[in-house]
Coordinates of C-alpha atoms and ligand atoms in Angstrom, one line a residue:
X20 CA 0.0 -0.1 0.0
X21 CA 1.3 3.4 -0.9
X22 CA 0.9 6.4 1.5
X23 CA -0.4 9.6 -0.2
X24 CA -0.9 12.6 2.1
X25 CA -3.3 15.3 1.2
X26 CA -0.6 17.8 1.4
X27 CA 3.2 17.6 2.2
X28 CA 4.6 20.9 3.5
X29 CA 7.8 19.1 4.5
X30 CA 8.7 18.1 1.0
X31 CA 8.7 21.6 0.0
X32 CA 10.5 22.9 3.0
X33 CA 13.3 20.4 2.4
X34 CA 13.5 21.3 -1.3
X35 CA 14.5 24.9 -0.3
X36 CA 15.8 24.6 3.2
X37 CA 18.8 26.7 2.5
X38 CA 16.8 29.6 1.1
X39 CA 14.3 29.4 4.0
X40 CA 17.0 29.6 6.6
X41 CA 18.9 32.5 4.8
X42 CA 15.5 34.4 4.6
X43 CA 14.8 33.9 8.4
X44 CA 18.5 34.8 9.3
X45 CA 18.2 38.0 7.4
X46 CA 15.2 39.1 9.6
X47 CA 17.1 38.1 12.7
X48 CA 20.2 39.9 11.9
X49 CA 18.1 43.1 11.2
X50 CA 15.5 42.4 14.1
X51 CA 12.8 43.7 11.6
X52 CA 10.1 41.4 13.2
X53 CA 6.9 43.4 12.9
X54 CA 6.3 44.9 9.4
X55 CA 9.4 46.6 8.2
X56 CA 11.7 46.3 5.2
X57 CA 11.0 42.6 4.4
X58 CA 7.4 43.0 4.3
X59 CA 7.8 46.1 2.2
X60 CA 10.0 44.2 -0.2
X61 CA 7.5 41.3 -0.4
X62 CA 4.7 43.8 -1.1
X63 CA 6.5 45.2 -3.9
X64 CA 7.4 41.8 -5.4
X65 CA 3.8 40.2 -5.0
X66 CA 2.2 43.4 -6.4
X67 CA 4.4 43.1 -9.5
X68 CA 3.6 39.5 -9.8
X69 CA 0.0 40.2 -9.8
X70 CA 0.5 43.0 -12.3
X71 CA -0.8 45.7 -9.7
X72 CA 0.7 49.0 -8.5
X73 CA 0.2 48.4 -4.8
X74 CA 0.6 45.6 -2.3
X75 CA -0.4 45.6 1.5
X76 CA 0.8 42.9 3.5
X77 CA -1.4 42.0 6.5
X78 CA -1.9 39.2 9.1
X79 CA -4.1 36.7 7.1
X80 CA -6.5 36.3 4.2
X81 CA -9.4 37.1 6.5
X82 CA -7.9 40.4 7.6
X83 CA -7.1 41.3 3.8
X84 CA -10.8 40.9 3.0
X85 CA -11.9 42.8 6.0
X86 CA -9.6 45.9 5.6
X87 CA -10.5 46.1 2.0
X88 CA -14.3 46.1 2.8
X89 CA -13.6 48.8 5.5
X90 CA -11.4 50.8 3.2
X91 CA -14.2 50.8 0.6
X92 CA -16.5 52.4 3.2
X93 CA -18.6 49.4 3.9
X94 CA -20.4 49.4 7.3
X95 CA -23.5 48.7 9.2
X96 CA -26.7 48.6 7.2
X97 CA -24.9 47.6 4.1
X98 CA -25.0 44.4 2.2
X99 CA -22.3 42.6 0.3
X100 CA -22.8 39.8 -2.3
X101 CA -20.8 36.6 -2.2
X102 CA -21.2 32.9 -2.9
X103 CA -22.4 30.3 -0.4
X104 CA -19.6 27.9 -1.3
X105 CA -16.5 29.5 0.0
X106 CA -14.5 29.2 3.1
X107 CA -16.5 30.9 5.8
X108 CA -14.0 33.8 6.1
X109 CA -15.3 35.5 3.1
X110 CA -18.7 36.0 4.8
X111 CA -17.0 36.7 8.2
X112 CA -15.1 39.7 6.8
X113 CA -18.4 41.2 5.7
X114 CA -20.0 40.5 9.1
X115 CA -17.0 42.0 10.8
X116 CA -17.7 45.4 9.1
X117 CA -21.2 45.3 10.5
X118 CA -22.6 44.6 7.1
X119 CA -24.7 41.6 5.9
X120 CA -23.6 38.9 3.5
X121 CA -26.0 37.9 0.7
X122 CA -25.5 35.1 -1.4
X123 CA -25.8 34.2 -5.0
X124 CA -25.4 30.7 -6.3
X125 CA -22.5 29.4 -8.3
X126 CA -22.0 28.2 -12.0
X127 CA -22.3 24.4 -12.0
X128 CA -19.2 24.0 -14.3
X129 CA -16.6 26.3 -12.6
X130 CA -18.1 26.6 -9.1
X131 CA -17.7 30.3 -9.0
X132 CA -20.2 33.3 -9.0
X133 CA -22.8 32.8 -11.8
X134 CA -22.9 36.3 -13.6
X135 CA -26.5 35.6 -14.8
X136 CA -27.9 34.8 -11.4
X137 CA -26.1 37.9 -10.1
X138 CA -27.7 40.0 -12.5
X139 CA -30.9 38.5 -12.1
X140 CA -30.7 39.0 -8.2
X141 CA -29.6 42.6 -8.5
X142 CA -32.5 43.4 -11.0
X143 CA -34.9 42.0 -8.5
X144 CA -33.4 43.9 -5.5
X145 CA -33.2 47.2 -7.3
X146 CA -36.9 47.0 -8.4
X147 CA -37.8 46.2 -4.9
X148 CA -35.9 49.1 -3.4
X149 CA -37.3 51.7 -5.8
X150 CA -39.9 52.9 -3.4
X151 CA -37.6 52.8 -0.3
X152 CA -36.1 55.8 1.6
X153 CA -32.8 57.5 0.8
X154 CA -30.3 57.4 3.6
X155 CA -27.0 59.4 3.5
X156 CA -23.8 57.5 3.7
X157 CA -22.4 56.4 7.0
X158 CA -19.5 54.3 7.9
X159 CA -17.8 53.0 11.0
X160 CA -14.4 54.0 9.7
X161 CA -14.3 55.9 6.3
X162 CA -17.0 57.7 4.6
X163 CA -18.7 55.6 1.9
X164 CA -17.0 55.5 -1.6
X165 CA -20.3 54.3 -3.2
X166 CA -23.2 56.6 -2.7
X167 CA -25.7 54.8 -0.4
X168 CA -29.5 54.6 -1.2
X169 CA -32.3 52.4 -0.2
X170 CA -30.5 49.8 -2.4
X171 CA -28.3 48.6 0.3
X172 CA -25.9 46.3 -1.8
X173 CA -22.6 48.0 -2.0
X174 CA -20.0 45.4 -3.2
X175 CA -19.5 42.0 -4.6
X176 CA -16.9 39.5 -3.6
X177 CA -16.3 36.8 -6.3
X178 CA -14.3 33.9 -5.0
X179 CA -11.8 32.3 -7.2
X180 CA -12.6 28.9 -5.7
X181 CA -9.9 26.2 -5.9
X182 CA -7.7 28.4 -8.1
X183 CA -10.0 29.0 -11.0
X184 CA -11.0 32.7 -11.5
X185 CA -14.6 33.6 -11.6
X186 CA -16.0 35.0 -15.0
X187 CA -14.7 38.5 -14.2
X188 CA -15.7 40.4 -17.4
X189 CA -19.6 40.0 -16.9
X190 CA -19.3 40.3 -13.2
X191 CA -17.4 43.8 -13.7
X192 CA -20.0 45.0 -16.1
X193 CA -22.8 44.1 -13.8
X194 CA -21.0 45.8 -10.8
X195 CA -20.3 49.0 -12.8
X196 CA -24.1 49.1 -13.7
X197 CA -25.1 48.9 -10.1
X198 CA -22.3 51.0 -8.7
X199 CA -20.8 48.2 -6.7
X200 CA -17.2 47.8 -5.5
X201 CA -15.6 44.5 -6.6
X202 CA -13.2 42.6 -4.2
X203 CA -11.6 39.4 -5.6
X204 CA -11.3 36.8 -3.0
X205 CA -8.1 35.3 -4.5
X206 CA -7.1 33.4 -1.4
X207 CA -6.9 30.2 -3.3
X208 CA -5.7 31.8 -6.6
X209 CA -2.0 32.8 -6.4
X210 CA -0.9 33.1 -9.9
X211 CA -4.2 32.0 -11.7
X212 CA -5.2 33.9 -14.7
X213 CA -8.3 35.3 -16.3
X214 CA -7.8 36.0 -20.1
X215 CA -4.1 36.4 -19.5
X216 CA -4.7 38.8 -16.4
X217 CA -3.7 37.7 -12.9
X218 CA -6.3 36.9 -10.4
X219 CA -6.6 39.8 -8.0
X220 CA -5.8 42.4 -10.5
X221 CA -9.1 42.7 -12.0
X222 CA -11.5 44.3 -9.5
X223 CA -11.0 47.3 -7.2
X224 CA -8.8 45.0 -5.1
X225 CA -7.7 41.3 -4.8
X226 CA -7.3 39.6 -1.5
X227 CA -4.9 36.8 -0.7
X228 CA -4.2 34.3 2.1
X229 CA -0.7 32.8 2.6
X230 CA -2.0 30.2 5.1
X231 CA 0.7 27.5 5.0
X232 CA -1.2 25.0 2.8
X233 CA -1.8 27.6 0.0
X234 CA 0.1 27.6 -3.3
X235 CA 2.0 30.4 -1.8
X236 CA 2.2 29.6 1.9
X237 CA 3.9 31.5 4.8
X238 CA 5.4 29.6 7.8
X239 CA 2.5 30.9 10.0
X240 CA -0.4 33.3 9.3
X241 CA -0.1 36.0 6.6
X242 CA -2.2 37.6 3.8
X243 CA -2.2 40.6 1.3
X244 CA -4.2 42.9 -0.7
X245 CA -3.1 43.9 -4.2
X246 CA -4.7 46.8 -6.1
X247 CA -4.1 49.5 -8.7
X248 CA -5.7 52.1 -6.6
X249 CA -3.3 54.1 -4.5
X250 CA -6.0 55.8 -2.5
X251 CA -7.5 52.5 -1.4
X252 CA -4.0 51.1 -0.7
X253 CA -3.2 54.1 1.6
X254 CA -6.5 53.6 3.6
X255 CA -5.6 49.9 4.1
X256 CA -2.1 50.8 5.2
X257 CA -3.6 53.1 7.9
X258 CA -6.2 50.7 9.0
X259 CA -3.7 47.9 9.4
X260 CA -1.5 50.1 11.8
X261 CA -3.8 51.6 14.2
X262 CA -5.1 54.3 11.8
X263 CA -1.9 56.2 11.7
X264 CA -0.3 58.0 8.7
X265 CA 2.6 59.0 10.8
X266 CA 3.9 57.3 14.1
X267 CA 1.4 58.0 16.9
X268 CA -0.7 60.3 14.7
X269 CA -4.0 58.4 14.5
X270 CA -6.3 59.8 11.9
X271 CA -8.9 57.0 12.0
X272 CA -9.7 54.1 14.3
X273 CA -7.6 51.1 13.0
X274 CA -6.3 47.9 14.3
X275 CA -3.1 45.8 14.2
X276 CA -3.1 43.8 11.1
X277 CA 0.6 43.9 10.3
X278 CA 2.5 41.1 8.6
X279 CA 5.5 39.7 10.5
X280 CA 8.8 40.3 9.0
X281 CA 9.8 36.7 8.9
X282 CA 6.7 35.9 6.9
X283 CA 7.6 38.6 4.4
X284 CA 11.2 37.3 4.0
X285 CA 9.9 33.6 3.7
X286 CA 7.2 34.6 1.0
X287 CA 9.7 36.6 -1.1
X288 CA 11.9 33.5 -1.2
X289 CA 9.0 31.2 -2.0
X290 CA 7.6 33.6 -4.6
X291 CA 10.5 32.8 -6.8
X292 CA 9.3 29.3 -7.0
X293 CA 5.4 29.9 -7.3
X294 CA 5.0 29.6 -11.1
X295 CA 7.0 26.3 -11.3
X296 CA 4.9 24.9 -8.5
X297 CA 1.6 26.0 -10.1
X298 CA 2.9 24.4 -13.3
X299 CA 3.4 21.0 -11.4
X300 CA -0.1 21.3 -9.8
X301 CA -1.3 21.7 -13.4
X302 CA 0.5 18.7 -14.7
X303 CA -0.7 16.7 -11.7
X304 CA -4.4 17.7 -12.3
X305 CA -4.1 16.9 -15.9
X306 CA -2.9 13.4 -15.1
X307 CA -5.7 12.9 -12.5
X308 CA -8.2 13.9 -15.3
X309 CA -6.8 11.7 -17.9
X310 CA -6.6 8.7 -15.7
X311 CA -10.1 9.2 -14.4
X312 CA -11.6 9.7 -17.8
X313 CA -13.6 6.3 -18.0
X314 CA -15.2 6.8 -14.6
X315 CA -18.7 8.0 -15.6
X316 CA -20.0 8.6 -12.1
X317 CA -17.2 11.1 -11.4
X318 CA -17.1 14.8 -12.5
X319 CA -13.6 16.0 -12.8
X320 CA -12.8 19.6 -12.5
X321 CA -13.0 21.7 -15.7
X322 CA -10.9 24.5 -16.8
X323 CA -13.0 27.5 -18.3
X324 CA -11.8 28.7 -21.7
X325 CA -11.1 32.1 -20.1
X326 CA -9.0 30.6 -17.3
X327 CA -5.6 29.4 -16.3
X328 CA -6.6 27.3 -13.2
X329 CA -3.7 26.8 -10.7
X330 CA -5.5 23.9 -8.9
X331 CA -5.1 24.8 -5.2
X332 CA -7.6 22.0 -4.7
X333 CA -8.4 19.4 -7.2
X334 CA -12.0 18.6 -6.3
X335 CA -14.0 15.7 -7.9
X336 CA -17.8 15.4 -7.5
X337 CA -18.8 11.8 -6.6
X338 CA -21.9 10.3 -5.3
X339 CA -21.5 8.5 -2.0
X340 CA -18.6 10.8 -1.2
X341 CA -18.2 9.9 2.4
X342 CA -18.0 6.2 1.6
X343 CA -15.4 6.7 -1.2
X344 CA -13.4 9.0 1.2
X345 CA -13.3 6.5 4.0
X346 CA -12.3 3.8 1.7
X347 CA -9.6 5.7 0.3
X348 CA -8.3 6.5 3.7
X349 CA -8.1 2.7 4.4
X350 CA -5.9 2.5 1.4
X351 CA -3.4 5.2 2.7
X352 CA -4.9 8.1 0.8
X353 CA -5.9 11.2 2.6
X354 CA -8.6 13.4 1.0
X355 CA -10.2 16.5 2.0
X356 CA -13.8 18.2 1.6
X357 CA -14.0 22.0 0.6
X358 CA -16.5 22.5 2.1
X359 CA -18.9 20.0 3.8
X360 CA -21.6 22.7 4.7
X361 CA -22.3 25.9 2.5
X362 CA -22.1 29.1 4.5
X363 CA -25.7 29.8 4.6
X364 CA -26.5 26.4 6.3
X365 CA -23.8 26.8 8.9
X366 CA -25.0 27.4 12.5
X367 CA -23.2 30.8 12.5
X368 CA -25.2 31.9 9.6
X369 CA -28.6 30.4 10.4
X370 CA -30.0 33.8 11.6
X371 CA -30.1 34.8 7.8
X372 CA -33.0 32.5 7.5
X373 CA -31.8 30.6 4.3
X374 CA -32.7 27.0 4.5
X375 CA -31.8 24.0 2.3
X376 CA -32.8 24.7 -1.3
X377 CA -31.9 28.2 -1.3
X378 CA -28.6 27.6 -3.4
X379 CA -29.1 24.2 -5.1
X380 CA -25.8 24.2 -6.9
X381 CA -23.7 25.2 -3.9
X382 CA -25.6 22.7 -1.7
X383 CA -25.0 19.7 -4.3
X384 CA -21.3 20.7 -4.5
X385 CA -21.0 20.5 -0.6
X386 CA -22.7 17.0 -0.8
X387 CA -20.4 15.7 -3.6
X388 CA -17.1 17.6 -3.4
X389 CA -14.0 15.3 -2.6
X390 CA -10.6 17.0 -2.7
X391 CA -7.8 14.6 -3.8
X392 CA -4.2 14.9 -2.7
X393 CA -2.7 18.0 -4.4
X394 CA 0.7 19.6 -4.0
X395 CA 3.5 20.4 -6.3
X396 CA 5.8 17.5 -5.1
X397 CA 3.1 14.7 -5.7
X398 CA 4.7 12.1 -7.9
X399 CA 3.0 10.7 -11.2
X400 CA 3.2 7.3 -9.3
X401 CA 1.2 8.7 -6.5
X402 CA -1.4 10.2 -8.9
X403 CA -1.7 6.8 -10.7
X404 CA -2.2 5.1 -7.4
X405 CA -5.0 7.4 -6.2
X406 CA -6.8 7.3 -9.7
X407 CA -6.6 3.5 -9.9
X408 CA -8.0 3.1 -6.2
X409 CA -10.9 5.5 -7.1
X410 CA -11.7 3.6 -10.2
X411 CA -11.7 0.4 -8.3
X412 CA -14.1 1.9 -5.7
X413 CA -16.8 3.4 -7.9
Ligands
PLP513 C1 -11.6 31.3 -0.3 C2 -10.9 31.8 1.1 N1 -11.2 33.1 1.5 C3 -10.6 33.5 2.8 C4 -9.7 32.7 3.4 C5 -9.0 33.2 4.7 O1 -7.7 33.2 4.7 P1 -6.9 33.0 6.1 O2 -7.1 31.7 6.4 O3 -5.5 33.5 5.7 O4 -7.4 34.0 7.0 C6 -9.4 31.4 2.8 C7 -8.4 30.6 3.6 O5 -8.5 29.4 3.6 C8 -10.0 31.0 1.5 O6 -9.8 29.8 1.1

């Protein structure tokens, strides 16, 4: 029996041990632990990698989304659209601004925000709000960038789930029409492309997580926002550092969301390898899909014509998923589920009153998704073993 882990962070560490140790040593030598030159250097490099002018390093992907929403002026009474099949952090960031997440279902092929459903939903809500009262803009931190009206929807967060970008052109057109901010949740899409442009560079801003298991992972918690908008970047830089533009001069109420120096230095060292790692994930995914071709009861992930998918997660759809997952476990193969409960059905978001049946595609995905082992160092032999065992089981 072959052992195939879901993820192998040790293999990657060993492959670049000297570079990692040198990166950490630099920070120790300079004692630049909180923010500082190594974070600034990484911000510059990562923004350039994404094709953006500005990069803002923060403590996590959740913080990146949160600060971005605050900087756009989103606050209590506002609503922000996202999808129900994401990691819960996408909705939490909205809630932590005092705003309310509203969900629109996903496309059944790409598992990302369905632009047609988005347009239908906005049309319905704008018709409903035509007779509502007009309120002036208020916000808990900055004044609203988008004028407020009885129509409370202020922004949309498409999620580039598993490393495949959402269909951004129609989403951006619709957002423009309804005067919405667009924040890309690119927490799983480092280096993914939409029509040749990097994920994170298409909307008002793109948010990334460098949680250790991501395609670009820190050695602890970290995140970043990239944007072309210098004014927005300036606001986020203030917010992450106690609202100060100058030491001990606090212009707005902020928080402490600075990235650690050690994470900045490690991320700079790892960024040099990201494209090669993404290539390797793409090769592994292609091999999985080829080997699983004959298995009719399985749906393998597809790559949209507009996309360059970077397979943070390689998720199959299978009937009797839990049984298949347990049997694979018995054969030494570790799998994951991303995610077993769509956000609207979690206990945390029960208060929204959205029951089962509200978002049929997301709900079916949650029942059927099975994430196979996926990391750059996975060998073709391991991929073949996993595919053979799956075919034997179904
Ligand atoms: C889609 C998505 N959004 C947001 C986050 C939050 O990132 P972090 O864990 O760095 O806070 C993640 C991380 O798993 C994610 O996958």
